[in-house]
Structures are given as C-alpha cells and as structure tokens.
PDB file of C-alpha atoms in Angstrom:
ATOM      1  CA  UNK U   1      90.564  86.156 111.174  1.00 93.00           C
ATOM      2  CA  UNK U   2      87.527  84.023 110.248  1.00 93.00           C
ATOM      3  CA  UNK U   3      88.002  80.714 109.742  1.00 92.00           C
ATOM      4  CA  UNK U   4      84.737  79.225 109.728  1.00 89.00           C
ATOM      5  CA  UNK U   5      80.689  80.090 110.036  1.00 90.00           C
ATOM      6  CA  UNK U   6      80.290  83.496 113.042  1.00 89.00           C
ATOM      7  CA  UNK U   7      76.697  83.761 114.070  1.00 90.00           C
ATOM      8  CA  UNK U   8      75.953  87.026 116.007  1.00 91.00           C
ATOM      9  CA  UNK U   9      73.283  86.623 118.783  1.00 90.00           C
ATOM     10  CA  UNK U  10      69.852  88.199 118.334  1.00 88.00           C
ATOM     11  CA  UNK U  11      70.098  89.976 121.666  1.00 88.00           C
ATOM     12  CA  UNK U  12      74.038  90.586 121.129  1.00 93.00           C
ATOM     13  CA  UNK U  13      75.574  94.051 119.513  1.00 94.00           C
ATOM     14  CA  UNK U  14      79.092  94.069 117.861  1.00 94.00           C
ATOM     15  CA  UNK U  15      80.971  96.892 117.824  1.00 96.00           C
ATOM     16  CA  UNK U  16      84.014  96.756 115.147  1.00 96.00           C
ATOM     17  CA  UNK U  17      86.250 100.100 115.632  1.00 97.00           C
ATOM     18  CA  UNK U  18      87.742 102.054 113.180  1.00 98.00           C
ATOM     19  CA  UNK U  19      90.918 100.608 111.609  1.00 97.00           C
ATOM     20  CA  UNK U  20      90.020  96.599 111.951  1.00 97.00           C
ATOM     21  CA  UNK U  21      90.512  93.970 109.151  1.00 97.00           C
ATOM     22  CA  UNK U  22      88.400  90.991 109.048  1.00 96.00           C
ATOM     23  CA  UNK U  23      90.220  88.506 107.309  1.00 97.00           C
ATOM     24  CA  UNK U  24      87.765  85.670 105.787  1.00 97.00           C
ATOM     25  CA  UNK U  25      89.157  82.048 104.765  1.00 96.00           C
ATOM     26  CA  UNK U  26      87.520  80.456 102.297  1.00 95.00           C
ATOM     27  CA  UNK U  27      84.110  79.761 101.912  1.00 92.00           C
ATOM     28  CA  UNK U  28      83.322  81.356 105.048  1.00 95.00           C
ATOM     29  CA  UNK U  29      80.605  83.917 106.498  1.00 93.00           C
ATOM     30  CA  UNK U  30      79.072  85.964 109.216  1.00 93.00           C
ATOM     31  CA  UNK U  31      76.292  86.311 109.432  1.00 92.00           C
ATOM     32  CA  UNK U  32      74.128  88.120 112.576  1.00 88.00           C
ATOM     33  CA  UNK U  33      70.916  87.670 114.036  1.00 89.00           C
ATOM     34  CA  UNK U  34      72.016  90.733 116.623  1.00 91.00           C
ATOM     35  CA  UNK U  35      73.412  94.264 115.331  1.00 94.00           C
ATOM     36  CA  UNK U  36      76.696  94.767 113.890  1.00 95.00           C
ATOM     37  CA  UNK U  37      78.027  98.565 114.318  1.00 96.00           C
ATOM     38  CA  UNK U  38      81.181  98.803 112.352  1.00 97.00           C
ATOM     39  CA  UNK U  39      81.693 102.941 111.755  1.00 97.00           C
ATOM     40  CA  UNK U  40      84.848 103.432 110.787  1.00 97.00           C
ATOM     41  CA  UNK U  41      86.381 107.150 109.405  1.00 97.00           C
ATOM     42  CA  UNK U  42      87.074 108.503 106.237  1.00 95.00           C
ATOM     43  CA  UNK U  43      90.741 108.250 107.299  1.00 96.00           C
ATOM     44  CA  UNK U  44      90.346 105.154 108.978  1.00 97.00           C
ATOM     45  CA  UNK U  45      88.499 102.326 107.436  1.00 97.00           C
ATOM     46  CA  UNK U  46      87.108  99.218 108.069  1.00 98.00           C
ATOM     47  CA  UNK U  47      87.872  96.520 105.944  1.00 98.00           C
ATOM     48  CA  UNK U  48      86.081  93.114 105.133  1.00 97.00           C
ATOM     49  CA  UNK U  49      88.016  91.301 102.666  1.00 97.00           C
ATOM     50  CA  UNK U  50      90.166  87.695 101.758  1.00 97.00           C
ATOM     51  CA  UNK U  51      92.574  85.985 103.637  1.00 97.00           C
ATOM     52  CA  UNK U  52      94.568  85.206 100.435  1.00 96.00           C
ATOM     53  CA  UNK U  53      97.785  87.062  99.071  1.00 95.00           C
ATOM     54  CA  UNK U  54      96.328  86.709  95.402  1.00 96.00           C
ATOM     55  CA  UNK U  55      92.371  87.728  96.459  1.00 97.00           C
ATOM     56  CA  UNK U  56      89.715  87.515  93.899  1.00 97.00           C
ATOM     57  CA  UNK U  57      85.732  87.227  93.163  1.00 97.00           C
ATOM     58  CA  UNK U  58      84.243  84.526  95.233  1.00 96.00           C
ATOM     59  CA  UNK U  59      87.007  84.119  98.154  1.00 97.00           C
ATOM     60  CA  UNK U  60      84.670  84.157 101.000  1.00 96.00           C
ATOM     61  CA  UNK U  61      80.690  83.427 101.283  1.00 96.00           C
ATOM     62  CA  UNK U  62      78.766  86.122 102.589  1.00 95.00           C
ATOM     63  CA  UNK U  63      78.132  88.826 105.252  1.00 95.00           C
ATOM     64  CA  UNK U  64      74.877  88.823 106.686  1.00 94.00           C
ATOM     65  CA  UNK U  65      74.210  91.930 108.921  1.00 93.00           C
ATOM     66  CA  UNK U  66      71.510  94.561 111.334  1.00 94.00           C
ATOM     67  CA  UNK U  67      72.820  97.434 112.477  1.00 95.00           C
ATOM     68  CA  UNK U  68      74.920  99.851 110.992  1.00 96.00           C
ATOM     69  CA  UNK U  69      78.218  99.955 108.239  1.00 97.00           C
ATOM     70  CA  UNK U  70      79.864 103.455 107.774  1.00 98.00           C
ATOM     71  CA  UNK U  71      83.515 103.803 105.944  1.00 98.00           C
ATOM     72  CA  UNK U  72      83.842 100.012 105.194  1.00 98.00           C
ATOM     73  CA  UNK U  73      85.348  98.079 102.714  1.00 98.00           C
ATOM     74  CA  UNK U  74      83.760  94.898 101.624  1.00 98.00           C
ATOM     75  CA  UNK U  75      85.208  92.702  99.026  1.00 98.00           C
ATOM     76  CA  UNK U  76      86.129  89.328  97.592  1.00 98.00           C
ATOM     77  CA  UNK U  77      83.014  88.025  98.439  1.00 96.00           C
ATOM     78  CA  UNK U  78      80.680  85.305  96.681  1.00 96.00           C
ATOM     79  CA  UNK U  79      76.872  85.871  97.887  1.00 91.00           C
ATOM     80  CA  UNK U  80      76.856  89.507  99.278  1.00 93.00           C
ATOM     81  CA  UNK U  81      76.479  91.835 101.683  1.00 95.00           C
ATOM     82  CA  UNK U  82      72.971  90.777 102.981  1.00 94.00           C
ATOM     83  CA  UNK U  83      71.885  94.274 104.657  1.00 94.00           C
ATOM     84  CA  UNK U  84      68.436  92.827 106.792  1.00 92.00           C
ATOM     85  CA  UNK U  85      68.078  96.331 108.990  1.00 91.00           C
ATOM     86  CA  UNK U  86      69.630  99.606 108.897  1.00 94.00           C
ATOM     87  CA  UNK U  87      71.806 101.152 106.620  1.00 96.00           C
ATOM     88  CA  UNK U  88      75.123 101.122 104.523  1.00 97.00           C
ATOM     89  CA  UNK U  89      77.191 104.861 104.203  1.00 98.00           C
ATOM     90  CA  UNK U  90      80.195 105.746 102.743  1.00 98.00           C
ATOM     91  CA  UNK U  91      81.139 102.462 101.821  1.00 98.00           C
ATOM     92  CA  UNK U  92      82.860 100.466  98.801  1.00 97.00           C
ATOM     93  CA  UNK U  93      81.790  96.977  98.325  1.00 97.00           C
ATOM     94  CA  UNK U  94      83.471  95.973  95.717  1.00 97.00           C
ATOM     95  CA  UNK U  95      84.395  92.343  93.438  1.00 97.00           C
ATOM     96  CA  UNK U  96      81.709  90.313  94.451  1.00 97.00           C
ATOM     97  CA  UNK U  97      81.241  87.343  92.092  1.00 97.00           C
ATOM     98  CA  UNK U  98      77.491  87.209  92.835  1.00 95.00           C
ATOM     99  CA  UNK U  99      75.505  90.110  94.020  1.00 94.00           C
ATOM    100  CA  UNK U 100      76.945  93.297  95.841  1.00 96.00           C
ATOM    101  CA  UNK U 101      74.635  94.034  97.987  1.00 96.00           C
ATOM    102  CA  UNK U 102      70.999  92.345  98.636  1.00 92.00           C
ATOM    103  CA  UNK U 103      68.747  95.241 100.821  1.00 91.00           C
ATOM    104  CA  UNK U 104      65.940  93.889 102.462  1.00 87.00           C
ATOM    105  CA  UNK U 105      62.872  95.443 104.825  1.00 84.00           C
ATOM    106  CA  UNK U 106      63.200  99.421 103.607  1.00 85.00           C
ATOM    107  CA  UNK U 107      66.871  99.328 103.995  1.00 92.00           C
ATOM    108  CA  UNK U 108      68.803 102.528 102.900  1.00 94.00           C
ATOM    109  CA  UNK U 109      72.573 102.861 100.902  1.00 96.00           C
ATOM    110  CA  UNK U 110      73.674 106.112 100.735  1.00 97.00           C
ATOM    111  CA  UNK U 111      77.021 107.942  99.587  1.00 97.00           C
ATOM    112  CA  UNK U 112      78.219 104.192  98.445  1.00 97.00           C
ATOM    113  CA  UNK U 113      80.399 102.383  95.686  1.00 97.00           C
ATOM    114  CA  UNK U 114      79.639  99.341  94.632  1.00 98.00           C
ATOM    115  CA  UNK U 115      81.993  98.479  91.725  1.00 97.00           C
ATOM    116  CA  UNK U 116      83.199  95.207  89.579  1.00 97.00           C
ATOM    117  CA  UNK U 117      80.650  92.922  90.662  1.00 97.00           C
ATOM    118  CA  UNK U 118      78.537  90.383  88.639  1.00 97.00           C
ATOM    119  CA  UNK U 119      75.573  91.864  90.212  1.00 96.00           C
ATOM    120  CA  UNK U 120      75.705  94.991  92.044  1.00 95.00           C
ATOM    121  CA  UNK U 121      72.375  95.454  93.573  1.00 93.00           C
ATOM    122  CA  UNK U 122      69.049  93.468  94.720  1.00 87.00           C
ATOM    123  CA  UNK U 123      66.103  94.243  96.776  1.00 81.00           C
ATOM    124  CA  UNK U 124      62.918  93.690  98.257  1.00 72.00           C
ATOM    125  CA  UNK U 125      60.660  95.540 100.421  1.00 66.00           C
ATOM    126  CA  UNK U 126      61.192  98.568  98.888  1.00 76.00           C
ATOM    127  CA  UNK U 127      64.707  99.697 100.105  1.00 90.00           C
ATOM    128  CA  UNK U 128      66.724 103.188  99.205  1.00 93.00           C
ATOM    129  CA  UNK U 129      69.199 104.125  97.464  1.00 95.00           C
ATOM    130  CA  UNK U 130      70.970 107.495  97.289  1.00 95.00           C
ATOM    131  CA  UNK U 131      73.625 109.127  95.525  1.00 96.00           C
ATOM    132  CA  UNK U 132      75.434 106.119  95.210  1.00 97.00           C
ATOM    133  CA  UNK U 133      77.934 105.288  92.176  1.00 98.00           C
ATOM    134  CA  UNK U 134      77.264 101.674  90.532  1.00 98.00           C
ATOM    135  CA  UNK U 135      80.351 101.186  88.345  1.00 97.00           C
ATOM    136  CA  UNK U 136      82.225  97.900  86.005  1.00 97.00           C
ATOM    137  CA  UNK U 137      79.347  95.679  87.337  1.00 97.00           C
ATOM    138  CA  UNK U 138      78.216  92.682  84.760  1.00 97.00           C
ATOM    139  CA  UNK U 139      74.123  94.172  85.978  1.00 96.00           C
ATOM    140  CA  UNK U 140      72.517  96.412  88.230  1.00 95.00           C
ATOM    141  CA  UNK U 141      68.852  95.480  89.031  1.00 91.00           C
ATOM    142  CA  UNK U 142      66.856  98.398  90.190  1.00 90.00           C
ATOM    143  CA  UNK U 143      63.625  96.731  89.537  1.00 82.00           C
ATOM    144  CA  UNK U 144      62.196  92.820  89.942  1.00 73.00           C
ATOM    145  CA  UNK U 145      59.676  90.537  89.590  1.00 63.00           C
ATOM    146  CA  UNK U 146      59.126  88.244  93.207  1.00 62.00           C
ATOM    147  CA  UNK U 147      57.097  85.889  94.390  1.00 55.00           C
ATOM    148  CA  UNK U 148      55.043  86.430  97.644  1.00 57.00           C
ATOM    149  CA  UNK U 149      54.014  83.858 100.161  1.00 56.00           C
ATOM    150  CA  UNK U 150      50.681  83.265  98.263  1.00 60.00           C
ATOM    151  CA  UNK U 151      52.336  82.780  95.201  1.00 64.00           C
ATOM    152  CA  UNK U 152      51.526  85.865  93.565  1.00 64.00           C
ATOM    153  CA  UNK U 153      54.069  88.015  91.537  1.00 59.00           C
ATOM    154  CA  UNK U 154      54.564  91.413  93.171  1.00 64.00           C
ATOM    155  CA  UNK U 155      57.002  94.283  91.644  1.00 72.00           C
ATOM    156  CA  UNK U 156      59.872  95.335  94.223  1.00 78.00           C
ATOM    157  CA  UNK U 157      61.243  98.969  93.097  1.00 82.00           C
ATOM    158  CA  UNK U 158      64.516 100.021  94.400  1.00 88.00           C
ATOM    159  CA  UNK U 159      63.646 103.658  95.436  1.00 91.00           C
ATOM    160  CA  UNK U 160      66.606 105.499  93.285  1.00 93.00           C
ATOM    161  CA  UNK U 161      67.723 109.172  93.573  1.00 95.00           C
ATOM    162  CA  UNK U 162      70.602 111.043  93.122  1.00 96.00           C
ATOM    163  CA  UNK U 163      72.946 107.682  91.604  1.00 97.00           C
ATOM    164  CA  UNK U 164      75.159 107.447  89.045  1.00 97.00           C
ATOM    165  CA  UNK U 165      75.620 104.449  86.546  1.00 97.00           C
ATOM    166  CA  UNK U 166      78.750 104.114  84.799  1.00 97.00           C
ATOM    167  CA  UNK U 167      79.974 101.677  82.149  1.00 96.00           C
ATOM    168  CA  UNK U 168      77.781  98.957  84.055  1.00 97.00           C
ATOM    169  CA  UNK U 169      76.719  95.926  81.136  1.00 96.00           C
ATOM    170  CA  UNK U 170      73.008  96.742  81.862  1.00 94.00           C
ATOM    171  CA  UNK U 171      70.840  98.036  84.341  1.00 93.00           C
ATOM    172  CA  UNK U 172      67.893  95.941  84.614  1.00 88.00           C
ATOM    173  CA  UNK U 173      64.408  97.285  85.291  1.00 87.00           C
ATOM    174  CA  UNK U 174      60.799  95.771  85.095  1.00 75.00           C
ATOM    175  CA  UNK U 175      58.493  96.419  81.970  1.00 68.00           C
ATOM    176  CA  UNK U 176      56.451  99.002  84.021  1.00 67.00           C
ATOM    177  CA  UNK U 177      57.698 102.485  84.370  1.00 73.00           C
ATOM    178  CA  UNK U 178      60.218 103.157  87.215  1.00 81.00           C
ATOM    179  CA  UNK U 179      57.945 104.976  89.462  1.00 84.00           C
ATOM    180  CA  UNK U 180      61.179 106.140  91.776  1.00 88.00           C
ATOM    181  CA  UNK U 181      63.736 107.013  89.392  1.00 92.00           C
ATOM    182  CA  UNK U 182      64.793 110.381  89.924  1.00 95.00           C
ATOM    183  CA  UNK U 183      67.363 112.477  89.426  1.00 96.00           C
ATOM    184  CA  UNK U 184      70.111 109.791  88.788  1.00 96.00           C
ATOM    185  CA  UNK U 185      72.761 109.618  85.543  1.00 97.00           C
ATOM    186  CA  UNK U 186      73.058 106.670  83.350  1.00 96.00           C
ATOM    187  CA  UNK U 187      76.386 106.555  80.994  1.00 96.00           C
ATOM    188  CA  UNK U 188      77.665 103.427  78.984  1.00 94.00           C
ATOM    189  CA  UNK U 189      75.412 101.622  80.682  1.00 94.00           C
ATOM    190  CA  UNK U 190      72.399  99.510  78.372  1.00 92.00           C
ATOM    191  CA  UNK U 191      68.867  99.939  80.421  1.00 91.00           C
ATOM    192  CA  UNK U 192      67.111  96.251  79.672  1.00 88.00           C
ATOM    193  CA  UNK U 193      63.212  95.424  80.534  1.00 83.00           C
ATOM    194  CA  UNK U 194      61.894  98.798  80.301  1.00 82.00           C
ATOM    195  CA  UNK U 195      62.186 102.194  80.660  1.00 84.00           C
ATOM    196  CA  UNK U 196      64.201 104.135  83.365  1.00 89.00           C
ATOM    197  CA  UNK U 197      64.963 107.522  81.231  1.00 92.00           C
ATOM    198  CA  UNK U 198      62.432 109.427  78.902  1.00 90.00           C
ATOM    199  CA  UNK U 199      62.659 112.147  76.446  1.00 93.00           C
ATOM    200  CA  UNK U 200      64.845 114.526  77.763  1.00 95.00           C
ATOM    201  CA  UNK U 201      62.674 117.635  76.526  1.00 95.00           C
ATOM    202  CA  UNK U 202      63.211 119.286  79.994  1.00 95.00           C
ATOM    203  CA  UNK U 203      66.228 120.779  81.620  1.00 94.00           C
ATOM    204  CA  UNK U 204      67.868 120.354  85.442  1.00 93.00           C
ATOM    205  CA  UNK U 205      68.750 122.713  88.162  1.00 90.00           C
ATOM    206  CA  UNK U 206      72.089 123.344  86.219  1.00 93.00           C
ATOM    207  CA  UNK U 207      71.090 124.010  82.456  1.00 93.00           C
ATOM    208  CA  UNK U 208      70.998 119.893  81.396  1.00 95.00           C
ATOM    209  CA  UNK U 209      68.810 117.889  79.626  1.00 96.00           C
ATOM    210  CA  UNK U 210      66.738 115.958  81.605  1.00 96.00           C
ATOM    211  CA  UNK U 211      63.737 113.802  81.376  1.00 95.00           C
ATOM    212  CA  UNK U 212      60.725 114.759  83.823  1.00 94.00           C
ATOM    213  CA  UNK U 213      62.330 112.886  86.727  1.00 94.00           C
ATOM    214  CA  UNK U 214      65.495 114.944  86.091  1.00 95.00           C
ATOM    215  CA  UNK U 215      67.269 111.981  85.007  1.00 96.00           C
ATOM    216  CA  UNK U 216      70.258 112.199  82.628  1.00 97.00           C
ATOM    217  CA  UNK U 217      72.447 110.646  80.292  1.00 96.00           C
ATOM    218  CA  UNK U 218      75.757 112.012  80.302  1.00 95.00           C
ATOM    219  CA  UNK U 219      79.200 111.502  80.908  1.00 97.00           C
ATOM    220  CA  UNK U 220      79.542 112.372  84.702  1.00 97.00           C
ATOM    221  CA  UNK U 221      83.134 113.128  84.078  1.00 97.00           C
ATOM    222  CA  UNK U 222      84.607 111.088  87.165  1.00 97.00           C
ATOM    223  CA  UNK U 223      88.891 112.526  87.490  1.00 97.00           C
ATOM    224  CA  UNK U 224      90.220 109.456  86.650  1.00 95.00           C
ATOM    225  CA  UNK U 225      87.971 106.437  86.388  1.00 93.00           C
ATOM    226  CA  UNK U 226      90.420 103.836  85.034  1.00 90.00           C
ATOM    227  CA  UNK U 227      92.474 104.574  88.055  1.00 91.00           C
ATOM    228  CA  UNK U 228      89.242 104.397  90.469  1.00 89.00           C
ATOM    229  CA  UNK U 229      89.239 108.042  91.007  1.00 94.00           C
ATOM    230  CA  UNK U 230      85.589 108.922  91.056  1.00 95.00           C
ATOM    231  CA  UNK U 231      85.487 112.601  91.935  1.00 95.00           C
ATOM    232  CA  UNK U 232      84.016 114.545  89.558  1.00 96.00           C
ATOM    233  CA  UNK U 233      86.153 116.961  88.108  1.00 96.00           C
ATOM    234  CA  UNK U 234      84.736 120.551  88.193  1.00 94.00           C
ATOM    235  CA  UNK U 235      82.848 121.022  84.724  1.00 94.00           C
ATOM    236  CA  UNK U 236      80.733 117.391  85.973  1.00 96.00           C
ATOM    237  CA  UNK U 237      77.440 117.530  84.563  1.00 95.00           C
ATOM    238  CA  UNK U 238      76.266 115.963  88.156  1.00 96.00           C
ATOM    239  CA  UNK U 239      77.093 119.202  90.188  1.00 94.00           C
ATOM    240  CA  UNK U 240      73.937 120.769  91.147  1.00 92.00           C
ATOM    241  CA  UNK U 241      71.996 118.036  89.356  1.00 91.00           C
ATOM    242  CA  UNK U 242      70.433 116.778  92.468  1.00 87.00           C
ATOM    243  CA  UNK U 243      67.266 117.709  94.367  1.00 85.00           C
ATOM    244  CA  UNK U 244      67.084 120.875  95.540  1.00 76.00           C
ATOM    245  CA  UNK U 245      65.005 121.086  98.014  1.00 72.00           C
ATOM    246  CA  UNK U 246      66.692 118.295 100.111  1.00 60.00           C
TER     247      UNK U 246
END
C-alpha cells in the first residue's frame, strides 16, 4: 500500500513476485532511480492500480521505472508509466487520464495493451514498439516534434511493427512520412499530421491489401471487443499479416 512518494535507489533492485497488488493512495508515485523487476505469469499477475473502491482516471500520479515489467497491470493512473530502461511485455496499462506510457532511451513494448487512456503512447529516443494493441484511447502519438538541448526541433519516431489500432480518436503522426511503420492495422481510428498508410496497391503474406510497408486498414476482428476480449477470432485479417522472416 503506497501512501506517499517511494524512491528506489540507483544501486538498489526490486523484485515484485508474481501475484502482488500495489495499492496507490491518491496523488501518489514511485518512481526508481534503481531497477524494478516485477515478472509476473500469465496466470498470475501483477497489478498496479487505486486504493479506492470506486477507481477511476487520475487516482494515483505516476510510476517511474528501469528494469523490467512482464504480466502487469497498470491502471488508474494520472501521468504514466514512465519506462526510462528496459522493456514492458505482456502487459495492460490501462485508464490513464494523461499518457499511458512515456518510453524513453530505445525502450521496447512488446505483446502489450494499452487501452482507454487520454493518451496512450509518447516517446523519445527512438523506442519500439511491437505487436501491441492501442485501443478506446482519446490519441496515440507515434510521431513528435521535440526540442533538443540546443534548441533545435528534432523528429522522434516511435519504431512501429506488427500493432494494431482500434477505434482510437486519432493517431497522431508528424508531417514527414513514417519511416518505421510497418506491418501494423489501423481501424476506426483518424491518422492526423500526416501520412502513416499509402495506397494499398500491394498485397500481404495472407492475400490483403496492403500498402508497401504492409500496413492495413481493416477490421482486425477482435472476439468480443465491447467485452475486452481481444483475440482475434479465426477469419482475422491480422493472422499471418506480420513479418515473415522474424
């Protein structure tokens, strides 16, 4: 239960086993100049989430973390899940009344939700992220203007492959083309600032119109969606969409 401000060490590791729940009061966060290592199991999660009976958007502050989240649950947070090093898999961070996750220095998220946030993504440095679902979130930035330490405006390109986007209010690029958009599916989802999908005059591994970066726009034809089930059911124009030769 955390009822104020935790500050992990820089030379300290935290471990957080399979099954734990980290309550958070209000307005409170973690944040951790060390590594945090919380793996938990697809039949045994870990969850970071609100201390309240009634939880909603913006309960807690933030999680700041290095290290290492596997089959976690983070949600009913305000700023984010601020990944600084390593990587986020097989995750759901979810209701977020800012942004969902922030990825900084070549951070990867891979096999992830992020759903029902205001923002669901930001990055810098050039970060990753694979065959994650963005889903229900007010925007989802995949590209962005920043300013460096000079002063000057750079470009910061999420490096995107294998997602889907799903019934997201926009997904928000920069007015350059994407150079790392690849085979990813956009549905019910408006692309503003530029161009992430071109004329599909090509076709995927299985048979679909794609542009040349195998992109798509299709229903991915989840089981259940308005119930949060998110398998695809078997005639999913996303099976055998990806990259082959990974």
């Amino acid at each position: 239960h955390i009822i104020g401000t935790v500050e992990i060490l820089e030379k300290d590791t935290l471990r957080i086993e399979p099954g734990v729940e980290v309550l958070f009061d209000p307005e409170t966060r973690f944040s951790a100049s060390g590594v945090i290592l919380a793996i938990g199991t697809s039949e045994d999660s870990i969850r970071f989430t609100s201390v309240r009976d009634d939880p909603a958007p913006g309960d807690w502050d933030e999680l700041i973390i290095r290290g290492r989240l596997a089959y976690c649950v983070v949600e009913y947070l305000a700023r984010g899940l601020h990944l600084r090093i390593g990587e986020i898999k097989h995750s759901s961070i979810r209701f977020a009344s800012g942004f969902g996750v922030i990825l900084s220095n070549s951070t990867r998220l891979e096999n992830n939700s992020i759903t029902n946030c205001a923002s669901a993504i930001s990055c810098t440095d050039s970060s990753w992220a694979n065959h994650n679902l963005f889903a229900f979130n007010d925007e989802v930035v995949v590209a962005q203007s920043i300013r460096d330490i000079w002063g000057d405006f750079l470009t910061e390109y999420l490096k995107c492959e294998g997602n889907i986007f799903y019934q997201n209010g926009s997904v928000r690029t920069f007015d350059l083309p994407h150079p790392y958009f690849r085979y990813n599916c956009i549905f019910e989802s408006e692309v503003e600032g530029g161009v992430l999908v071109g004329d599909l005059d090509f076709e995927n591994f299985n048979g679909t119109a794609c542009d040349e970066n195998f992109n798509i726009i299709m229903d991915p034809q989840f089981v259940d969606p308005e119930n949060l089930d998110f398998h695809l059911s078997e005639n999913s124009p996303c099976i055998d969409a990806g990259n082959q030769l990974l």
